[in-house]
Coordinates of C-alpha atoms in Angstrom, one line a residue:
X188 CA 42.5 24.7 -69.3
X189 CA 43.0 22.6 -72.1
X190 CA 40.3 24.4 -74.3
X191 CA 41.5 27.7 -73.7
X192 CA 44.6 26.4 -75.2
X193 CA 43.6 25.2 -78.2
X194 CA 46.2 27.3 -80.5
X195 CA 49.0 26.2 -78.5
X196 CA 48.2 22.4 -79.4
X197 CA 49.8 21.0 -82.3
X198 CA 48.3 17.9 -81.9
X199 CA 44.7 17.1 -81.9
X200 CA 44.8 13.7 -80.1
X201 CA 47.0 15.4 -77.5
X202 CA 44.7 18.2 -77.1
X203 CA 41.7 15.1 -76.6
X204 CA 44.2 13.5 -73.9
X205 CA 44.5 16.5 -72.1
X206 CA 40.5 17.7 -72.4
X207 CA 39.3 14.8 -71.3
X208 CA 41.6 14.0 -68.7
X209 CA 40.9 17.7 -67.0
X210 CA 37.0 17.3 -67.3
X211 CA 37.1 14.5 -65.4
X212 CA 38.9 16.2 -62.6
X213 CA 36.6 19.0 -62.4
X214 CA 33.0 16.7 -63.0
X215 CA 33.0 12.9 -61.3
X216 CA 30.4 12.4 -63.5
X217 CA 32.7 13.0 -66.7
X218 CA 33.7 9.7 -68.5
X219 CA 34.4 8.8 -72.6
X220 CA 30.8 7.3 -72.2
X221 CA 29.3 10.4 -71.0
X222 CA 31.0 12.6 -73.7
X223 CA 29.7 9.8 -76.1
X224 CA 26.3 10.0 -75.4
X225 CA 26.7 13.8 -75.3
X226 CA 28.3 13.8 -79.1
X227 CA 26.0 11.6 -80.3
X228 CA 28.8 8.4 -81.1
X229 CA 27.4 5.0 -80.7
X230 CA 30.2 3.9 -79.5
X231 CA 31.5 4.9 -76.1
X232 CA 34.8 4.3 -76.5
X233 CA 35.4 5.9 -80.0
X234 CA 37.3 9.1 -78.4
X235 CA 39.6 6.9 -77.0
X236 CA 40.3 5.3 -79.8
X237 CA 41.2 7.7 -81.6
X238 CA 43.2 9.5 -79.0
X239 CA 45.1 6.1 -79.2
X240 CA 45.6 5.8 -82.6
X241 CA 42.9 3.2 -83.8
X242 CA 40.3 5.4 -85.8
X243 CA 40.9 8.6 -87.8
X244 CA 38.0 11.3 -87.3
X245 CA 36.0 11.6 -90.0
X246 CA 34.5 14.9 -91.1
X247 CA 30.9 14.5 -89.2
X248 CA 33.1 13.1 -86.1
X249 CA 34.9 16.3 -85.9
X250 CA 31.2 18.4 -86.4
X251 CA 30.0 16.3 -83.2
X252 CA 32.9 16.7 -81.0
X253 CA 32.4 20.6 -81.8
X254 CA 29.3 20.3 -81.0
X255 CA 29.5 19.0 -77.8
X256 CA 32.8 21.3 -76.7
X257 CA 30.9 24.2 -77.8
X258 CA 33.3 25.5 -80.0
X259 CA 33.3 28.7 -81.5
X260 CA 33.9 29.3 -85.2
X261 CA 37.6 30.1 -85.0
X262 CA 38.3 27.1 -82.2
X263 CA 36.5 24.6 -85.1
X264 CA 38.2 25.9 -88.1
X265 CA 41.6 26.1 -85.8
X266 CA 40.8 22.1 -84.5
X267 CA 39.5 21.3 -88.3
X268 CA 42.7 22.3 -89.5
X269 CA 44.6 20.1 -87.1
X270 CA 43.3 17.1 -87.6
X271 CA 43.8 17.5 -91.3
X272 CA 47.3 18.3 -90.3
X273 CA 48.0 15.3 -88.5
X274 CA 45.7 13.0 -90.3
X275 CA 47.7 14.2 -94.2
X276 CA 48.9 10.9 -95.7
X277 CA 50.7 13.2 -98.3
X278 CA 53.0 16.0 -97.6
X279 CA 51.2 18.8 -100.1
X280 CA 48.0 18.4 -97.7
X281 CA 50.3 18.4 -94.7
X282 CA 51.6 21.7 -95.6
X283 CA 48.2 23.0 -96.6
X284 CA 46.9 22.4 -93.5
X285 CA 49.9 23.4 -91.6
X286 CA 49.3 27.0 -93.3
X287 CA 45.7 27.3 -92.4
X288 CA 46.7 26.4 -89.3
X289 CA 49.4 29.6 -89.3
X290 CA 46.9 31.6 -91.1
X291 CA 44.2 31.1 -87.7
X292 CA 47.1 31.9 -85.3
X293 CA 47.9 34.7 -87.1
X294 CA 44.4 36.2 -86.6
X295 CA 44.1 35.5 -83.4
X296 CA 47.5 37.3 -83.3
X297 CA 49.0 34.1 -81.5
X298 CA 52.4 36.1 -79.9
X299 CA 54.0 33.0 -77.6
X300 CA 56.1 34.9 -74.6
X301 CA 59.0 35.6 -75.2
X302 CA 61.3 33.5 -73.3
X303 CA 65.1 33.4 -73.5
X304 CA 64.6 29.5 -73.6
X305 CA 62.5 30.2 -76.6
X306 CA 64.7 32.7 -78.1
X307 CA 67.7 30.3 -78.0
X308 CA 66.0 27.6 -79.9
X309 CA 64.4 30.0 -81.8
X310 CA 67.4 30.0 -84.6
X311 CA 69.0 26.7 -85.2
X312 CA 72.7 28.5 -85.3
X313 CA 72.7 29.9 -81.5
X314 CA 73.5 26.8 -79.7
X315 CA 76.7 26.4 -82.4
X316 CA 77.7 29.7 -82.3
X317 CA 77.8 29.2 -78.1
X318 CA 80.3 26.4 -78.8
X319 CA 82.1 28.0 -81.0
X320 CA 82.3 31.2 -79.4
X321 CA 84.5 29.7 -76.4
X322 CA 86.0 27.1 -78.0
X323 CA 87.6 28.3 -81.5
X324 CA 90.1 31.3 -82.1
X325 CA 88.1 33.3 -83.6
X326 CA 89.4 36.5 -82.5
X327 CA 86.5 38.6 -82.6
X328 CA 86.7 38.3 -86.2
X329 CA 82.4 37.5 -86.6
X330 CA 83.1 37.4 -90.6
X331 CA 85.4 34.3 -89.7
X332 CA 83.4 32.7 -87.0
X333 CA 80.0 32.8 -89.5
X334 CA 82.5 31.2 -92.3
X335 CA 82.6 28.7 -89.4
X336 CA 79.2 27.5 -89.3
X337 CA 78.0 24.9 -91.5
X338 CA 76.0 25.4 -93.2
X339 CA 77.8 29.4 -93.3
X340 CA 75.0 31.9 -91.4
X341 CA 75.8 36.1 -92.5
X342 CA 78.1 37.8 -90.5
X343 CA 75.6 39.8 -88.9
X344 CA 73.8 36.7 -87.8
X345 CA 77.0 35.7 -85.9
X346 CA 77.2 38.9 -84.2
X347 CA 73.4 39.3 -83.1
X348 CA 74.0 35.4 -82.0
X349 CA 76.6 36.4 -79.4
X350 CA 75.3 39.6 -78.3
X351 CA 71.9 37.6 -77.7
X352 CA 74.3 34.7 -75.6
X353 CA 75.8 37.1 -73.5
X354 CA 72.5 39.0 -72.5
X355 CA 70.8 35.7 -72.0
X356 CA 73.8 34.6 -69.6
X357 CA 74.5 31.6 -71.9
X358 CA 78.3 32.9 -72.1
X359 CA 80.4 35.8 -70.6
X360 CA 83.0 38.5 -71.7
X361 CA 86.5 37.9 -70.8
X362 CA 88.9 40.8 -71.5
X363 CA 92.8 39.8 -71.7
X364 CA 94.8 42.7 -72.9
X365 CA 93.2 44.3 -75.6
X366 CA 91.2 41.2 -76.8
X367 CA 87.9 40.2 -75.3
X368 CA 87.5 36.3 -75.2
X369 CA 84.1 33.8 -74.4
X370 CA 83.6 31.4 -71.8
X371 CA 80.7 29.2 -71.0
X372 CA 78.7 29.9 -68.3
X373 CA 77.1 26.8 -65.8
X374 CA 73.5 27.6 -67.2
X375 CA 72.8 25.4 -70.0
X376 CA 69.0 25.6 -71.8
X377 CA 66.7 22.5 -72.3
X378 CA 63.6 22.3 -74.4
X379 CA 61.8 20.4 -72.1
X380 CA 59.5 22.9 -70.8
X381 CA 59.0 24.6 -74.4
X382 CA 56.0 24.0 -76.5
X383 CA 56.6 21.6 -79.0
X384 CA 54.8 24.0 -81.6
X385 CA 57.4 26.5 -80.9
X386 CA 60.2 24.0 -81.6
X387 CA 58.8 22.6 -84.7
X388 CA 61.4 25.2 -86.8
X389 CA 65.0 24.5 -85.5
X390 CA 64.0 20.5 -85.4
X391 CA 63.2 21.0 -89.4
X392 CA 66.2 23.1 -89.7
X393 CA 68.3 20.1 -88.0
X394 CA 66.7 17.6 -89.8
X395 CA 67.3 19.1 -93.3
X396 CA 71.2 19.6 -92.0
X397 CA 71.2 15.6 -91.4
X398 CA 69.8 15.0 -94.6
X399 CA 72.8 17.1 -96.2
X400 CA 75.4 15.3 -94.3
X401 CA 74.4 12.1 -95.1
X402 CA 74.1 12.8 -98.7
X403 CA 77.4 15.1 -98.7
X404 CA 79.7 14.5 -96.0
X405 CA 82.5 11.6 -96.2
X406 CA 81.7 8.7 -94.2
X407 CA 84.6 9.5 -91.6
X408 CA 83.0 12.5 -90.8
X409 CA 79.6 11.8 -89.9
X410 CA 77.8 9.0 -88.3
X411 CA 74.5 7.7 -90.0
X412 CA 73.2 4.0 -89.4
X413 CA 69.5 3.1 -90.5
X414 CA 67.8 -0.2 -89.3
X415 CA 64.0 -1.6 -90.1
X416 CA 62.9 -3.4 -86.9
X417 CA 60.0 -5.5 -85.9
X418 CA 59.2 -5.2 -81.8
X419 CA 57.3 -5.0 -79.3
X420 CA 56.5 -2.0 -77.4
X421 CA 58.5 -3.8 -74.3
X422 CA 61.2 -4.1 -76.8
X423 CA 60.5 -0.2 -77.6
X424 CA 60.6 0.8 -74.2
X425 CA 64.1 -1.4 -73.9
X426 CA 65.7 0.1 -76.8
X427 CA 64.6 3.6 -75.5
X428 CA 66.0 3.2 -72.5
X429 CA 69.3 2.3 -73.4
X430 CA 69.6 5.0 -76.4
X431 CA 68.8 7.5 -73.7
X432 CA 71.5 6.0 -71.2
X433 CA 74.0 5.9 -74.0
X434 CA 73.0 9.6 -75.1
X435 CA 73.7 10.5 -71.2
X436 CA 77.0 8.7 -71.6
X437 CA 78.3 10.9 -74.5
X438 CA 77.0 13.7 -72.8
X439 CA 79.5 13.1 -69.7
X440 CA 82.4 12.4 -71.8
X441 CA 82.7 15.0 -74.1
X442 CA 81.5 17.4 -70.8
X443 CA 85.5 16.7 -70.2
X444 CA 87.0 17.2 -73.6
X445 CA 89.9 19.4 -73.5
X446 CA 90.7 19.3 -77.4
X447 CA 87.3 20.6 -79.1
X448 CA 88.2 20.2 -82.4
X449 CA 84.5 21.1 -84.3
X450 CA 81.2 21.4 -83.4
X451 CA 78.7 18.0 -83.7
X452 CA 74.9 17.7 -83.8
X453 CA 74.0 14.6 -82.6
X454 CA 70.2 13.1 -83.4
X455 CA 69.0 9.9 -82.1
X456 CA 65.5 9.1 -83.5
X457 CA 63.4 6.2 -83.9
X458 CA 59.7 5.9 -85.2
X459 CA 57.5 3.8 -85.9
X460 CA 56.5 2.9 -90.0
X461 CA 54.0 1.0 -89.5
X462 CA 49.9 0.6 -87.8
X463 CA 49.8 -1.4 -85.1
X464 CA 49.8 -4.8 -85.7
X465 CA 48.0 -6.2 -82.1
X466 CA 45.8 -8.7 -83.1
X467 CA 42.6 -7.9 -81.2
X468 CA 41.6 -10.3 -78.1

């Protein structure tokens, strides 16, 4: 039940979306009216919009709402907190939400399972140390295959990465001679499934490595193209769709590459900068 997973959510219109959508599963009675009238807003659809985007909660919004989910103490510091976080217009109030929001998990002693999808994306290193592993000579030399990683990770990191690969069957142990080699295995890891929350480190970590290339790297060796554009959410949806089906085309072809020459992160992001500008019918 969305309530009983309150510290998961790292998103407090999200958590709205999925509350109300269950309540009205389990009561036909249920409805953004009803809730409403139970809160005490005069308007019936003011949940909604704000689930949508339209209206910010304000401080007495977020007392009513606690109110009328019967929150206890930690749940309405813990929701508080989160709509600070994703309401901050400015990144110092951002982060000081973010930590109160740590600081509640942390009491509740918030321990996620320990997946090996989670694990994997749990250090931004051990999907490029899997590449790396199979396809560079590295010898077993883990000093030289850390000084491969860019931005360079310790040796031991490189050698707790592979050990960790091999147990979670992302790569196996090939012994020719004397020498033990890599190769990749057919199971490959998707995030899909993982809470966002729980990804919110390694996509910071790649972010911050984008940022460095574009402000470091020569232009030959990375890729960075930014464009301010003015569209319609069809148009959205359009240029969605085709930055997925071209992400799915890379994808195939370097699937086939026989002459792996270094290791790429590729990032394909767009966001919108501005409020809806919808005039109202």
């Amino acid at each position: 039940m969305a309530l009983e997973h309150l510290f998961d959510y790292d998103d407090f219109r999200k958590f709205l979306q999925d509350y109300f959508t269950e309540q009205k599963k389990m009561q036909a009675v249920f409805s953004h009216r009803f809730f409403a009238a139970k809160a005490g807003f005069s308007s019936s659809s003011y949940c909604l919009n704000v689930i949508r985007g339209r209206f910010k909660l304000t401080p007495k919004s977020i007392e009513k709402i606690a109110k009328a989910m019967d929150f206890e103490p930690l749940q309405k510091d813990y929701f508080e907190a989160l709509v600070q976080y994703n309401q901050a217009d400015q990144v110092e109030k951002r982060e000081s939400a973010w930590k109160r929001i740590a600081e509640i998990r942390k009491q509740i002693k918030f321990t996620p399972v320990n997946t090996r999808e989670q694990a994997y994306f749990g250090k931004w290193y051990n999907p490029v140390i899997r590449e790396l592993a199979v396809n560079s000579n590295w010898d077993g030399d883990y000093i030289k295959l850390a000084r491969m990683v860019e931005p360079q990770i310790t040796t031991d990191e490189a050698r707790e990465a592979v050990k960790n690969l091999v147990e979670w069957g992302m790569i196996s142990e090939v012994k020719k001679g004397d020498k033990v080699q890599y190769k990749e295995t057919s199971q490959l890891l998707n995030a899909t499934q993982i809470p966002p929350i729980l990804l919110r480190q390694i996509r910071r970590d790649y972010i911050q490595h984008a940022i460095g290339a574009v402000e470091h790297k020569s232009k030959d060796e990375r890729f960075a193209a930014f464009t301010t554009l003015a569209m319609s959410e069809k148009s959205y949806n359009y240029a969605v769709e085709v930055l997925e089906e071209t992400r799915q085309k890379i994808i195939a072809k370097v699937a086939n590459d026989s002459n792996v020459e270094k290791i790429y992160e590729m990032m394909i992001v767009a966001f919108p900068m501005s409020k809806n500008m919808k005039k109202e019918v």
